[in-house]
Amino acid sequence: MKNKLKESISTLKGIGDETETLLNDVGIVTIEDLLEYFPYRYEDYQLRDLENVKHDERVTVEGKIHSEPSLTYFGKKRSRLTIRVLIGRYLITAVCFNRPYYKSRLVLGSTVTITGKWDKHRQTITVQEITFGPHQKSTDLEPVYSVKGKLTVKGIRKFIALALKEFQEEVVENIPEHLRIQYKLLPRKEALKTMHLPLEPNDLKQARRRFVYEEFLLFQLKMQALRKIQREQSHGISHQFSDSKLEEFVYTLPFPLTTAQKRVVNEITADLKSPYRMNRLLQGDVGSGKTVVAAISLYAAILSGYQGALMVPTEILAEQHAESLFQLFANVDVKIALLSSSVKGKKRRHLLEELENQSIDILVGTHALIQDEVNFNKLGLVITDEQHRFGVGQRKVLREKGENPDVLFMTATPIPRTLAITAFGEMDVSIIDELPAGRKAIETYWVKPNMLDRILHFIEKELKQGRQAYVICPLIEESEKLDYQNAIDVHSTLTYFYKDRFSVGLMHGRLSSDEKEQVMREFSENQLGLLVSTTVVEVGVNVPNATVMVIYDAERFGLSQLHQLRGRVGRGDAQSYCILLADPKSETGKERMTIMTETNDGFVLSERDLELRGPGDFFGKKQSGMPVFKVADMVHDYRALEVARNDAATLINSAAFWEEDIYQNLREYLSNSGILDGGKLD
Ligand code: ADP
Ligand code: MG
């Protein structure tokens, strides 16, 4: 049975080649696309009491012509028609430009409906539309569609009305009946019509509610199906290792694991043992101890006879990770190697040979790991740190270097739950939600820029005790457009201020990577007391001796970014401080600063960040792979998202879903999205 809705819009009366192209340009190809081309807003023609209408707001009113209209011409074409209209107890003026012909129809005492802009001070409406007669209820809310080129809103309205008339009966329900009834959702047919032609705001609300749920449910069905299929059909490695050997290793570590670390280690080792390929996201705030979890997981893979890879975004991080691993594996026989761009020539060939004959157990590096010449003998586990900084493609190449190795993605950017279940819905998620005991909370202060002097002296006090400080600026150099502090100027100011007492380093994105490495090395070896930098230090850098983080123009940064920056201190035993220099003008700006001083919890901050900035800005750039919803809004409708997610999981995991006829169209939907034949999302 072919669904007529899948037919081209050209089958509609009145849509010729030209119109078809216009509609194609806004993404409308089939009748279904047209029917689901929802308005992005509605023109509100509801009658309102003028008392509640704000100055300059658009409003529709109904009233009686109170006196003879007066018409004035300016030149030949331009004219003004002034009318006095009695609306309830108000006597107002309505002015209508360049439509002199209305005069004869504005009969004293007759009723008119006027839409226009309300000037509260002058008690005047500038007329946009007039209907000669009482207000017609059917036009209360008029849909407005986004258009392009020669396409007009009126045109789309016409085509949609036509499509509804001819094809509304073909619209099929896609929410399972029991769920639709449980949540009292409108049937699809009805809701679709209401989206385009709502009679009442409340109807619209109900129609919207239905589509929000539908969008989330369908999306989550895809995610959950993909996850299930990837698990069950993936021919992963069933790692075989002895738990007691692994426990012995954990016992050699310099500290006991936190409860949260133990829990995620168990989740990961269960995945390693299972025949499914692991596809897991490990989230843990900065300093929560993800590295040791990675080490234990790698050790499990090695015990089962495989090699492991750890991929990180920068060379500095690669070095630091390699160093951490050397220490953690100090008491066991594991060979770790670092592949960086500075490993060249003979050394490099030798390293690659050792990798191929499995003399090397763990390889650490940047994206250098995914080059063609890098071949493992038996790659069993791939771990990437700060995974959202790697493109999906790079992740895939690395994974393909072994035969279905298990994959663990680690991130220190706490991702709000709502985003995690949309952007990473096809993954399993482990969360380290606890910091190692005894960690001192970083003290955060928000101060006005005019306190700078006191701050410089405060830094001095810390430096005198042998500590180090970061100073972060939004810009590299002076800008004519933006009035923010820049690293180059701040660097010279501080160099002058601390003259012979402490040396000040400078780091920013325009340095070559060698130069950056050099500065970073000097700072981590405590040759520099201060490091002035742009946000390039944000990622994972570990200098435990640094105890002060000063952030200039802190209102410029999002909460998650501020939290990442703050995470560069508080990594040792000493008390650390974060000082936000900011004079935000906006309420949200002030709110952000206050939140920062109130909590050190990255998850709390990420939720607030999402509320304040919206999902589009959260991940930045493209790599997020965030789905686009037509009606639903992840932040606003998050409750529906959670509900839909649970419903999707229940459906996908029930035998009925895969067998019964009533789910046939949903199974078709999944299969059309390519999900049922192995997955598409990466
Ligand atoms: P992140 O999650 O930010 O990568 P790290 O793995 O770098 O955190 O750990 C931060 C610091 O905490 C390291 O110095 C590490 O040795 C230490 N650490 C990790 N786990 C524990 C623990 N259970 N008890 C005490 N210290 C720990
Ligand atoms: Mg880390």
XYZ file of C-alpha atoms and ligand atoms in Angstrom:
710
model
C 0.000 0.000 0.000
C 1.633 3.176 -1.149
C 1.092 6.178 1.051
C -0.243 9.045 -1.023
C 1.438 11.532 1.261
C 4.785 10.464 -0.140
C 3.801 11.681 -3.573
C 5.291 14.794 -5.050
C 3.641 18.141 -4.398
C 3.243 18.483 -8.135
C 0.203 16.206 -7.856
C -1.592 19.067 -6.098
C -3.801 21.255 -8.213
C -2.257 24.644 -8.859
C 1.333 23.580 -8.323
C 3.203 23.818 -11.575
C 6.890 23.454 -12.253
C 7.767 26.917 -11.079
C 5.941 26.646 -7.782
C 7.336 23.191 -7.261
C 10.871 24.570 -7.506
C 10.021 27.343 -5.072
C 8.660 24.838 -2.584
C 11.613 22.489 -3.098
C 13.840 25.369 -2.167
C 12.412 25.444 1.326
C 12.667 21.681 1.630
C 9.131 20.747 0.606
C 9.150 17.840 -1.830
C 6.245 15.607 -0.909
C 2.703 16.254 0.219
C 3.799 15.119 3.633
C 6.577 17.719 3.730
C 4.022 20.351 2.881
C 1.621 19.226 5.587
C 4.443 19.186 8.087
C 5.728 22.597 7.115
C 4.609 24.200 10.332
C 4.194 27.925 10.924
C 6.974 29.474 12.953
C 4.548 31.912 14.514
C 0.942 33.038 14.384
C -0.504 36.431 13.742
C -2.805 37.052 16.645
C -6.143 38.573 15.668
C -7.843 37.953 18.967
C -9.749 40.906 20.275
C -8.065 42.443 23.278
C -8.860 45.076 25.839
C -6.695 48.076 24.964
C -5.912 48.552 28.600
C -3.673 45.462 28.468
C -1.938 46.329 25.223
C 1.566 47.721 25.446
C 2.866 50.707 23.537
C 3.842 49.762 19.976
C 2.216 46.357 20.207
C 0.151 45.033 17.358
C -3.505 44.558 18.234
C -6.897 43.818 16.764
C -9.927 45.732 18.042
C -13.566 46.017 17.124
C -15.442 49.315 17.420
C -17.985 51.761 16.026
C -17.256 54.707 13.749
C -17.806 57.710 16.003
C -17.532 60.649 13.616
C -17.114 61.403 9.933
C -13.653 60.277 8.764
C -11.373 63.044 7.565
C -9.132 62.656 4.541
C -5.973 64.693 3.867
C -3.788 64.459 0.774
C -0.074 65.135 0.555
C 0.671 65.401 -3.093
C -1.146 63.128 -5.487
C -0.531 59.675 -4.154
C -0.059 60.027 -0.455
C -2.980 60.473 1.859
C -4.075 60.102 5.440
C -7.492 58.998 6.551
C -8.288 59.763 10.185
C -11.139 58.030 11.935
C -12.501 58.302 15.446
C -13.561 54.906 16.728
C -15.396 54.031 19.909
C -14.130 50.792 21.403
C -16.016 49.873 24.521
C -15.349 52.802 26.809
C -12.383 54.110 24.783
C -12.599 56.713 22.107
C -9.480 56.345 19.988
C -8.065 57.566 16.710
C -7.238 55.282 13.827
C -5.059 56.528 10.986
C -4.916 54.847 7.658
C -2.302 55.871 5.130
C -2.638 55.883 1.346
C -6.006 54.157 1.180
C -8.388 57.056 0.453
C -10.976 54.715 -1.079
C -11.875 53.368 2.353
C -13.562 56.668 3.214
C -16.853 55.911 1.589
C -17.163 52.588 3.395
C -16.571 54.019 6.860
C -20.169 54.910 7.601
C -20.971 56.728 10.826
C -22.222 54.270 13.450
C -21.143 51.143 11.575
C -18.919 48.435 13.084
C -15.316 47.898 11.948
C -12.500 45.559 12.960
C -9.077 47.136 12.898
C -5.640 45.575 13.190
C -2.615 47.765 13.659
C 0.041 49.176 15.890
C -1.109 50.775 19.135
C 0.441 54.074 20.162
C -0.459 54.212 23.798
C 0.606 57.828 24.331
C -1.356 59.234 21.436
C -4.204 56.737 21.857
C -3.905 55.993 18.179
C -3.811 52.914 16.031
C -1.882 52.942 12.770
C -4.054 50.750 10.612
C -2.623 47.693 8.886
C -5.883 45.961 8.114
C -9.552 46.910 8.281
C -12.551 44.639 8.034
C -15.846 46.404 7.507
C -17.986 44.577 10.024
C -17.648 42.679 13.264
C -14.606 40.578 14.092
C -14.621 37.144 12.490
C -13.608 34.521 14.960
C -12.204 32.128 12.392
C -9.260 34.403 11.728
C -8.115 34.704 15.343
C -4.743 33.127 14.751
C -3.207 33.266 11.317
C -0.216 31.069 10.537
C 3.007 32.673 9.371
C 5.439 30.473 7.460
C 9.047 31.076 6.679
C 9.435 31.794 2.991
C 12.176 32.301 0.484
C 12.444 33.824 -2.962
C 9.134 34.336 -4.679
C 7.277 32.112 -2.287
C 4.709 34.029 -0.249
C 3.071 33.259 3.064
C -0.297 33.570 1.399
C 0.809 31.079 -1.252
C 1.866 28.515 1.301
C -1.358 28.979 3.214
C -3.261 28.275 0.038
C -1.271 25.152 -0.833
C -1.539 23.793 2.664
C -5.282 24.393 2.763
C -5.510 22.509 -0.511
C -3.336 19.661 0.702
C -5.339 19.391 3.894
C -8.569 19.238 1.974
C -7.385 16.561 -0.390
C -5.093 14.503 1.777
C -6.017 14.982 5.414
C -7.750 11.606 5.442
C -4.528 9.900 4.413
C -2.690 11.064 7.510
C -1.795 8.056 9.625
C -1.385 7.942 13.362
C 2.162 7.114 14.400
C 2.007 7.288 18.163
C 0.973 3.906 19.582
C -2.645 4.143 20.691
C -2.047 3.254 24.323
C 0.475 6.066 24.685
C -1.673 8.545 22.818
C -4.558 7.828 25.153
C -2.391 7.765 28.238
C -1.119 11.285 27.571
C -4.418 12.544 26.089
C -2.736 13.551 22.862
C -4.697 14.742 19.840
C -4.922 12.299 16.922
C -2.354 13.135 14.255
C -4.909 14.054 11.625
C -6.573 16.583 13.849
C -3.367 17.971 15.288
C -1.905 18.512 11.843
C -4.858 20.613 10.793
C -4.813 22.561 14.032
C -1.150 23.468 13.601
C -2.094 25.271 10.390
C -5.555 26.509 11.233
C -5.911 26.863 14.972
C -9.194 28.238 16.242
C -8.081 28.887 19.779
C -4.721 29.290 21.467
C -5.540 26.307 23.581
C -6.123 24.084 20.546
C -2.756 25.130 19.278
C -1.188 24.250 22.579
C -2.662 20.769 22.391
C -1.545 20.254 18.806
C 1.929 21.412 19.670
C 2.024 19.131 22.685
C 1.239 16.212 20.448
C 3.979 16.969 17.961
C 6.549 17.612 20.654
C 5.931 14.152 21.991
C 5.852 12.631 18.512
C 9.164 14.183 17.532
C 10.861 13.071 20.710
C 9.376 9.598 20.574
C 10.420 9.003 16.969
C 13.866 10.371 17.595
C 14.337 8.302 20.709
C 13.057 5.203 18.938
C 15.822 5.675 16.405
C 18.435 6.158 19.077
C 17.319 3.253 21.194
C 16.937 0.929 18.236
C 20.362 1.859 17.017
C 21.797 1.214 20.429
C 20.096 -2.140 20.724
C 21.117 -3.216 17.248
C 24.667 -2.006 17.580
C 24.926 -3.941 20.783
C 23.390 -7.141 19.589
C 24.704 -7.279 16.080
C 28.110 -5.878 16.767
C 30.712 -8.563 16.784
C 32.678 -7.070 19.585
C 35.486 -8.584 21.535
C 34.600 -10.696 24.500
C 37.567 -9.805 26.664
C 38.714 -12.576 28.967
C 40.606 -11.500 32.049
C 40.772 -12.508 35.633
C 39.002 -10.182 38.029
C 41.446 -10.932 40.780
C 44.389 -9.874 38.606
C 42.596 -6.627 37.904
C 41.880 -6.144 41.591
C 45.515 -6.731 42.399
C 46.373 -3.921 40.022
C 43.832 -1.586 41.585
C 45.419 -2.434 44.905
C 48.819 -1.176 43.714
C 47.423 2.282 42.937
C 48.453 5.129 45.237
C 44.873 5.745 46.402
C 41.627 3.850 46.907
C 38.983 4.398 44.233
C 35.968 6.528 45.019
C 32.561 4.823 45.028
C 31.756 6.477 41.723
C 35.012 5.295 40.156
C 34.302 1.739 41.308
C 30.838 1.886 39.812
C 31.989 3.069 36.396
C 34.873 0.582 36.369
C 32.293 -2.160 36.871
C 30.137 -0.805 34.070
C 33.112 -0.718 31.734
C 34.526 -4.138 32.606
C 31.079 -5.688 32.133
C 31.045 -4.161 28.641
C 34.555 -5.415 27.953
C 33.584 -8.954 28.844
C 30.385 -8.955 26.855
C 30.460 -10.012 23.220
C 28.935 -6.666 22.223
C 31.113 -3.815 21.224
C 31.280 -1.165 23.910
C 30.145 2.310 22.882
C 30.263 4.229 26.110
C 30.538 7.839 27.166
C 32.308 8.492 30.440
C 31.420 11.841 31.923
C 33.229 13.182 34.918
C 33.884 16.676 36.103
C 37.435 18.016 35.998
C 39.510 16.298 38.661
C 37.019 13.506 39.220
C 39.685 10.963 38.269
C 38.909 9.672 34.817
C 42.526 8.868 33.971
C 42.764 6.084 36.501
C 39.497 4.630 35.230
C 41.004 4.664 31.751
C 44.124 2.957 33.085
C 42.169 0.163 34.754
C 40.119 -0.383 31.596
C 43.269 -0.509 29.476
C 44.819 -2.967 31.876
C 41.794 -5.245 31.583
C 42.188 -5.241 27.795
C 45.891 -5.978 28.115
C 45.225 -8.851 30.513
C 42.992 -10.338 27.859
C 45.812 -10.183 25.319
C 44.992 -6.983 23.493
C 46.487 -3.539 22.995
C 44.942 -0.234 23.902
C 44.993 3.298 22.480
C 44.424 6.603 24.211
C 43.744 9.541 21.928
C 43.757 13.131 23.193
C 43.342 16.489 21.433
C 46.735 18.122 22.057
C 50.369 17.070 22.334
C 50.706 18.546 25.801
C 47.817 16.471 26.983
C 49.237 13.386 25.311
C 52.468 13.864 27.206
C 50.665 14.412 30.459
C 48.523 11.354 29.978
C 51.498 9.215 29.066
C 53.247 10.463 32.187
C 50.214 9.659 34.373
C 50.024 6.191 32.881
C 53.719 5.544 33.504
C 53.104 6.305 37.143
C 49.912 4.296 37.457
C 51.506 1.283 35.764
C 54.771 1.621 37.671
C 54.258 -1.682 39.468
C 53.084 -3.860 36.599
C 54.596 -5.030 33.373
C 52.929 -2.817 30.802
C 54.686 -1.046 27.971
C 53.420 2.428 27.194
C 54.520 4.536 24.241
C 53.874 8.093 23.233
C 53.447 8.886 19.572
C 53.798 12.597 18.959
C 54.887 14.673 16.001
C 58.319 15.014 17.606
C 58.886 11.265 17.393
C 60.603 11.110 14.016
C 62.818 9.042 11.742
C 64.367 5.922 13.152
C 62.710 6.290 16.527
C 59.369 6.485 14.889
C 59.940 3.453 12.650
C 61.058 1.502 15.665
C 57.990 2.524 17.637
C 55.667 1.548 14.810
C 57.378 -1.839 14.528
C 56.952 -2.460 18.215
C 53.340 -1.549 17.896
C 52.867 -4.080 15.106
C 54.533 -6.899 16.957
C 52.712 -5.966 20.142
C 55.765 -5.138 22.215
C 53.854 -1.974 22.977
C 50.687 -2.435 25.020
C 49.352 1.093 25.145
C 49.823 3.862 22.611
C 49.094 7.428 23.648
C 48.873 10.307 21.206
C 46.958 12.941 19.333
C 45.202 12.402 16.031
C 48.644 11.181 14.925
C 47.261 7.808 16.039
C 44.900 7.658 13.096
C 47.490 7.995 10.373
C 47.702 5.167 7.862
C 51.136 3.985 8.876
C 50.030 3.302 12.439
C 49.130 -0.359 12.761
C 48.310 -2.279 15.870
C 48.680 -6.010 16.134
C 45.575 -6.518 18.242
C 43.769 -3.333 19.165
C 41.103 -4.168 21.723
C 40.194 -0.908 23.409
C 40.150 2.666 22.178
C 39.758 5.528 24.607
C 39.408 9.141 23.532
C 39.608 11.979 25.995
C 37.631 15.199 25.560
C 35.806 13.393 22.840
C 33.577 16.208 21.627
C 36.685 17.908 20.315
C 37.278 15.117 17.866
C 35.174 14.920 14.776
C 32.963 11.913 14.320
C 35.133 10.885 11.373
C 38.350 10.775 13.375
C 36.668 8.666 16.035
C 35.592 6.219 13.395
C 38.990 5.878 11.748
C 40.587 5.101 15.077
C 37.973 2.499 15.838
C 38.607 0.845 12.504
C 42.247 0.286 13.335
C 41.219 -2.832 15.169
C 38.536 -5.388 14.578
C 35.615 -3.868 16.396
C 37.545 -2.689 19.411
C 35.591 -1.506 22.409
C 35.312 2.255 22.561
C 35.209 4.569 25.534
C 34.749 8.312 25.128
C 35.737 10.469 28.058
C 34.653 14.024 28.580
C 35.152 16.536 31.348
C 32.470 18.800 29.999
C 29.458 17.793 31.973
C 26.656 17.512 29.498
C 23.162 18.312 30.712
C 20.977 15.253 30.839
C 18.669 16.489 28.129
C 21.526 17.035 25.713
C 23.229 13.813 26.660
C 20.181 11.778 25.784
C 19.705 13.569 22.487
C 23.245 14.080 21.247
C 24.609 10.822 22.604
C 21.401 8.846 22.853
C 22.844 5.850 21.044
C 25.606 5.492 23.603
C 25.706 4.074 27.066
C 26.638 6.670 29.619
C 28.712 6.351 32.784
C 29.016 9.245 35.170
C 31.606 9.930 37.849
C 29.613 12.211 40.096
C 31.952 12.402 43.029
C 35.349 13.980 43.630
C 38.110 12.141 45.521
C 37.882 12.776 49.252
C 39.846 15.597 50.837
C 39.817 17.772 47.743
C 39.505 21.395 48.787
C 36.730 23.256 47.024
C 38.016 26.114 44.908
C 36.954 29.466 46.345
C 35.441 31.630 43.664
C 35.050 35.395 43.872
C 33.372 37.800 41.557
C 34.943 41.260 41.708
C 34.638 44.471 39.767
C 37.597 45.394 37.536
C 38.431 48.368 39.753
C 39.667 45.929 42.394
C 42.522 44.863 40.142
C 45.181 46.321 42.425
C 44.131 44.210 45.358
C 44.075 41.152 43.159
C 47.602 41.711 41.928
C 48.734 41.847 45.533
C 46.774 38.754 46.364
C 48.460 36.899 43.498
C 51.789 38.146 44.763
C 51.126 36.625 48.172
C 50.421 33.240 46.601
C 53.435 33.408 44.314
C 55.660 34.186 47.260
C 54.627 30.864 48.723
C 55.896 29.201 45.566
C 52.492 28.920 43.876
C 51.611 29.854 40.313
C 48.749 31.713 38.682
C 46.859 31.791 35.409
C 45.474 35.028 34.015
C 42.941 34.550 31.230
C 41.908 37.233 28.700
C 39.202 37.020 26.053
C 41.306 38.524 23.266
C 44.817 38.025 21.952
C 45.501 41.636 21.054
C 43.784 44.978 21.150
C 40.672 45.159 19.051
C 38.902 48.217 17.747
C 35.553 46.555 17.860
C 35.620 44.818 21.216
C 36.378 46.527 24.452
C 37.883 43.554 26.236
C 41.208 42.849 27.846
C 43.773 41.304 25.559
C 46.545 38.904 26.483
C 49.380 40.850 24.889
C 48.632 44.070 26.813
C 47.914 42.297 30.068
C 51.139 40.380 29.650
C 53.181 43.570 29.381
C 51.331 45.208 32.278
C 51.962 42.243 34.536
C 55.546 41.863 33.399
C 56.060 45.483 34.412
C 54.182 45.113 37.684
C 55.997 41.973 38.871
C 59.264 43.124 37.285
C 62.199 41.398 38.947
C 60.110 39.289 41.275
C 58.290 36.849 39.012
C 58.385 35.989 35.347
C 55.253 36.088 33.268
C 54.563 33.811 30.299
C 52.290 34.479 27.355
C 50.227 31.946 25.487
C 47.613 32.271 22.775
C 46.304 30.563 19.717
C 48.496 32.440 17.307
C 51.686 30.899 18.622
C 52.948 27.897 16.719
C 52.344 24.608 18.419
C 56.057 24.367 19.235
C 55.942 27.759 20.908
C 52.848 26.792 22.832
C 54.441 23.572 24.013
C 57.505 25.523 25.080
C 55.554 28.030 27.181
C 53.427 25.298 28.672
C 56.493 23.323 29.606
C 58.097 26.320 31.275
C 54.944 26.914 33.251
C 54.565 23.315 34.332
C 58.237 23.262 35.399
C 57.583 26.361 37.486
C 59.990 28.558 35.551
C 57.121 30.980 35.081
C 55.165 32.327 38.019
C 52.280 33.556 35.940
C 50.819 32.535 32.667
C 48.766 35.066 30.744
C 46.704 33.251 28.199
C 43.609 33.140 26.098
C 41.282 30.195 26.536
C 43.697 27.818 24.794
C 44.664 26.481 28.233
C 41.123 25.360 28.774
C 41.574 21.745 27.806
C 42.799 19.312 30.388
C 46.126 20.932 31.248
C 47.441 19.782 34.589
C 49.753 21.982 36.644
C 48.943 21.062 40.252
C 51.122 23.837 41.653
C 48.921 26.559 40.161
C 46.455 27.860 42.727
C 45.094 31.085 41.286
C 42.927 31.502 38.205
C 42.086 35.082 37.276
C 39.627 35.566 34.438
C 39.322 38.995 32.843
C 35.973 40.045 31.391
C 34.507 36.863 32.743
C 31.017 37.834 31.583
C 32.242 37.109 28.087
C 32.374 33.369 28.705
C 29.697 30.747 29.081
C 29.315 28.923 32.370
C 30.729 25.654 31.106
C 33.775 27.394 29.763
C 34.335 29.302 33.003
C 34.052 26.033 34.845
C 36.617 24.392 32.561
C 38.986 27.295 33.098
C 38.460 27.169 36.841
C 39.276 23.470 36.687
C 42.885 24.327 35.811
C 43.446 25.113 39.508
C 42.506 23.092 42.564
C 44.485 20.133 41.258
C 46.888 19.877 44.163
C 46.548 19.790 47.923
C 46.628 23.536 48.465
C 43.620 25.814 48.652
C 42.921 27.340 45.225
C 41.124 30.473 44.115
C 39.237 31.591 41.079
C 38.734 35.312 40.590
C 36.226 36.536 38.064
C 36.842 40.108 36.994
C 33.581 41.214 35.535
C 31.198 44.080 35.312
C 28.281 42.518 33.467
C 25.515 44.865 32.390
C 22.843 42.289 31.681
C 20.844 40.342 34.209
C 21.953 37.004 32.749
C 25.537 38.152 32.968
C 25.132 38.948 36.640
C 23.350 35.670 37.165
C 26.165 33.734 35.562
C 28.763 35.320 37.827
C 26.673 34.645 40.908
C 26.116 31.000 39.972
C 29.852 30.551 39.527
C 30.494 31.758 43.057
C 27.787 29.509 44.419
C 28.661 26.101 43.024
C 31.632 24.012 41.971
C 29.419 21.288 40.550
C 29.900 21.027 36.814
C 26.601 19.269 36.262
C 24.629 21.978 38.029
C 26.470 24.595 35.973
C 25.899 22.816 32.709
C 22.160 22.657 33.312
C 22.090 26.366 34.079
C 24.259 27.103 31.068
C 21.846 25.286 28.844
C 18.934 27.260 30.299
C 20.712 30.551 29.822
C 22.183 29.926 26.376
C 20.010 27.335 24.694
C 21.108 24.093 23.048
C 22.454 25.655 19.847
C 25.295 27.389 21.624
C 26.066 24.694 24.104
C 28.476 22.584 22.136
C 29.607 25.317 19.837
C 30.341 24.763 16.154
C 29.039 21.811 14.231
C 30.446 18.623 15.580
C 27.591 18.282 18.031
C 25.418 16.234 15.707
C 22.412 17.700 17.420
C 19.112 16.783 15.848
C 16.836 19.494 14.562
C 13.282 19.395 15.799
C 10.480 21.215 14.052
C 8.230 21.834 17.002
C 9.983 20.546 20.083
C 12.498 22.499 22.079
C 14.894 20.419 24.104
C 15.250 22.862 26.942
C 11.695 23.976 27.210
C 10.154 20.559 26.641
C 12.637 18.487 28.566
C 9.983 16.683 30.588
C 8.399 15.385 27.412
C 11.844 14.312 26.265
C 12.401 12.211 29.345
C 8.974 10.649 29.091
C 9.405 9.880 25.390
C 12.786 8.401 26.027
C 11.457 5.961 28.597
C 8.543 5.051 26.352
C 10.901 4.466 23.436
C 13.115 2.209 25.530
C 10.124 0.174 26.696
C 8.871 -0.195 23.137
C 12.213 -1.152 21.640
C 12.819 -3.737 24.316
C 9.391 -5.352 24.019
C 8.857 -8.333 21.765
C 5.523 -6.880 20.676
C 7.208 -3.918 19.025
C 9.131 -6.181 16.666
C 6.243 -8.505 15.915
C 2.812 -6.948 16.078
C 1.034 -5.325 13.162
C 0.132 -2.186 15.058
C 3.807 -1.256 15.176
C 4.345 -1.918 11.497
C 4.524 1.770 10.541
C 7.021 2.546 13.279
C 9.217 -0.340 12.176
C 8.970 0.988 8.648
C 9.971 4.397 9.894
C 13.087 2.944 11.497
C 13.909 0.953 8.452
C 13.472 3.979 6.175
C 15.875 5.900 8.380
C 18.470 3.218 7.736
C 18.542 2.230 11.380
C 17.581 -1.379 10.946
C 20.442 -2.218 8.665
C 23.317 -1.510 10.889
C 22.970 2.076 11.863
C 23.634 5.384 10.274
C 24.424 7.842 12.999
C 28.132 7.414 12.577
P 40.174 14.106 35.317
O 38.909 13.383 35.544
O 39.988 15.596 35.312
O 40.926 13.608 34.123
P 42.400 13.066 36.714
O 42.242 11.681 36.286
O 43.459 13.890 36.078
O 41.031 13.829 36.612
O 42.578 13.073 38.283
C 42.793 14.256 38.986
C 43.719 13.998 40.162
O 43.055 13.203 41.138
C 44.960 13.214 39.772
O 46.048 13.821 40.414
C 44.693 11.811 40.286
O 45.882 11.157 40.653
C 43.838 12.075 41.511
N 42.897 10.997 41.825
C 42.154 10.274 40.960
N 41.383 9.384 41.605
C 41.637 9.534 42.928
C 41.154 8.904 44.115
N 40.247 7.941 44.064
N 41.642 9.331 45.290
C 42.545 10.319 45.343
N 43.064 10.946 44.280
C 42.605 10.573 43.064
Mg 41.593 14.100 32.266
